């Protein structure tokens, strides 16, 4: 509670601090990606495709937290610049699996170096054990809000 007894004390509210951290992280990532001609969604899409080749538009949209329509617009732009390829017709149903090209992998490699540096700076005041604990806590928070049972961290 705030000092007047109403509302939330923003200085100690985990939710507010989490939002503040997410906003600061987003601003720093945008700053390092912008000179490369990328947005955070663009970078996240390339990263997902590297980890999950052949992902569909819907899978990529869910993984990057945008609508299918927004992802389709991004994929069209990535196709035009030669970063991804999609078949002209679906093999089964309507799904057009997307693959990274050599150009897309090269762009991702450069962006990953920049994004990793931002994350390392963000975590620089924490020990490896604290970093692990923070990741575990964040996973637990996500699980609690999504209705999942908390993960057992006593492994």
C-alpha positions as semicolon CSV with decimal commas, in nm:
position;residue;x (nm);y (nm);z (nm)
1;X;0,000;0,000;0,000
2;X;0,104;0,355;-0,054
3;X;0,167;0,579;0,243
4;X;-0,184;0,725;0,229
5;X;-0,332;0,377;0,269
6;X;-0,476;0,361;-0,083
7;X;-0,345;0,206;-0,400
8;X;-0,018;0,031;-0,463
9;X;0,327;0,138;-0,347
10;X;0,501;0,158;-0,684
11;X;0,844;0,136;-0,523
12;X;0,772;-0,213;-0,390
13;X;0,512;-0,344;-0,634
14;X;0,663;-0,644;-0,814
15;X;0,424;-0,596;-1,104
16;X;0,521;-0,232;-1,148
17;X;0,892;-0,307;-1,117
18;X;0,856;-0,589;-1,370
19;X;0,684;-0,353;-1,614
20;X;0,957;-0,093;-1,556
21;X;1,227;-0,355;-1,626
22;X;1,045;-0,476;-1,939
23;X;1,013;-0,119;-2,067
24;X;1,382;-0,047;-2,006
25;X;1,481;-0,373;-2,176
26;X;1,257;-0,298;-2,475
27;X;1,404;0,052;-2,514
28;X;1,761;-0,081;-2,505
29;X;1,684;-0,362;-2,750
30;X;1,514;-0,119;-2,987
31;X;1,819;0,108;-2,968
32;X;2,062;-0,168;-3,071
33;X;1,834;-0,323;-3,335
34;X;1,726;0,001;-3,506
35;X;2,065;0,063;-3,678
36;X;2,035;-0,289;-3,824
37;X;1,697;-0,203;-3,971
38;X;1,519;-0,436;-3,728
39;X;1,242;-0,416;-3,475
40;X;1,212;-0,639;-3,170
41;X;0,936;-0,836;-3,345
42;X;1,157;-0,877;-3,654
43;X;1,443;-1,005;-3,438
44;X;1,213;-1,236;-3,237
45;X;1,068;-1,379;-3,559
46;X;1,416;-1,461;-3,694
47;X;1,516;-1,613;-3,359
48;X;1,204;-1,832;-3,350
49;X;1,266;-1,949;-3,707
50;X;1,624;-2,041;-3,620
51;X;1,500;-2,247;-3,325
52;X;1,184;-2,381;-3,493
53;X;1,237;-2,401;-3,870
54;X;0,918;-2,438;-4,070
55;X;0,702;-2,250;-3,821
56;X;0,368;-2,126;-3,947
57;X;0,246;-1,767;-3,946
58;X;0,022;-1,846;-3,646
59;X;0,305;-2,007;-3,449
60;X;0,533;-1,710;-3,516
61;X;0,259;-1,462;-3,421
62;X;0,202;-1,639;-3,088
63;X;0,576;-1,657;-3,020
64;X;0,632;-1,288;-3,088
65;X;0,311;-1,165;-2,918
66;X;0,158;-1,004;-3,229
67;X;-0,152;-1,074;-3,434
68;X;-0,147;-1,315;-3,729
69;X;-0,215;-1,019;-3,957
70;X;0,087;-0,826;-3,822
71;X;0,305;-1,135;-3,858
72;X;0,189;-1,187;-4,215
73;X;0,291;-0,828;-4,301
74;X;0,633;-0,884;-4,139
75;X;0,684;-1,217;-4,319
76;X;0,601;-1,055;-4,652
77;X;0,865;-0,787;-4,584
78;X;1,120;-1,051;-4,474
79;X;1,046;-1,247;-4,791
80;X;1,099;-0,938;-5,007
81;X;1,436;-0,864;-4,845
82;X;1,546;-1,226;-4,882
83;X;1,560;-1,315;-4,511
84;X;1,297;-1,592;-4,528
85;X;1,135;-1,818;-4,783
86;X;0,786;-1,966;-4,788
87;X;0,635;-2,203;-5,042
88;X;0,390;-2,043;-5,283
89;X;0,130;-2,308;-5,201
90;X;0,061;-2,502;-4,882
91;X;0,159;-2,869;-4,883
92;X;-0,131;-2,947;-4,649
93;X;-0,418;-2,717;-4,553
94;X;-0,336;-2,346;-4,552
95;X;-0,007;-2,353;-4,358
96;X;0,292;-2,199;-4,533
97;X;0,600;-2,309;-4,335
98;X;0,866;-2,038;-4,318
99;X;1,242;-2,098;-4,334
100;X;1,539;-1,868;-4,277
101;X;1,769;-1,802;-4,570
102;X;2,145;-1,750;-4,545
103;X;2,075;-1,374;-4,544
104;X;1,827;-1,417;-4,258
105;X;2,074;-1,626;-4,057
106;X;2,346;-1,363;-4,107
107;X;2,113;-1,081;-3,997
108;X;2,010;-1,288;-3,695
109;X;2,373;-1,354;-3,599
110;X;2,451;-0,980;-3,593
111;X;2,133;-0,896;-3,402
112;X;2,193;-1,174;-3,150
113;X;2,532;-1,030;-3,058
114;X;2,373;-0,690;-2,993
115;X;2,075;-0,828;-2,800
116;X;2,295;-1,058;-2,593
117;X;2,509;-0,756;-2,494
118;X;2,197;-0,574;-2,372
119;X;2,091;-0,876;-2,165
120;X;2,441;-0,918;-2,022
121;X;2,441;-0,550;-1,919
122;X;2,098;-0,594;-1,760
123;X;2,222;-0,893;-1,558
124;X;2,568;-0,756;-1,481
125;X;2,489;-0,680;-1,118
126;X;2,371;-1,035;-1,048
127;X;2,561;-1,352;-0,971
128;X;2,492;-1,662;-1,185
129;X;2,288;-1,805;-0,897
130;X;2,081;-1,486;-0,875
131;X;2,026;-1,494;-1,252
132;X;1,899;-1,852;-1,228
133;X;1,675;-1,761;-0,934
134;X;1,534;-1,460;-1,121
135;X;1,453;-1,675;-1,426
136;X;1,285;-1,934;-1,200
137;X;1,079;-1,661;-1,030
138;X;0,969;-1,513;-1,362
139;X;0,866;-1,858;-1,492
140;X;0,667;-1,909;-1,170
141;X;0,492;-1,572;-1,212
142;X;0,399;-1,651;-1,572
143;X;0,271;-1,994;-1,468
144;X;0,064;-1,848;-1,185
145;X;-0,100;-1,596;-1,418
146;X;-0,163;-1,856;-1,685
147;X;-0,318;-2,096;-1,435
148;X;-0,039;-2,353;-1,433
149;X;0,094;-2,512;-1,120
150;X;0,421;-2,349;-1,005
151;X;0,730;-2,525;-1,134
152;X;0,918;-2,737;-0,881
153;X;1,252;-2,561;-0,836
154;X;1,392;-2,817;-0,590
155;X;1,559;-3,029;-0,858
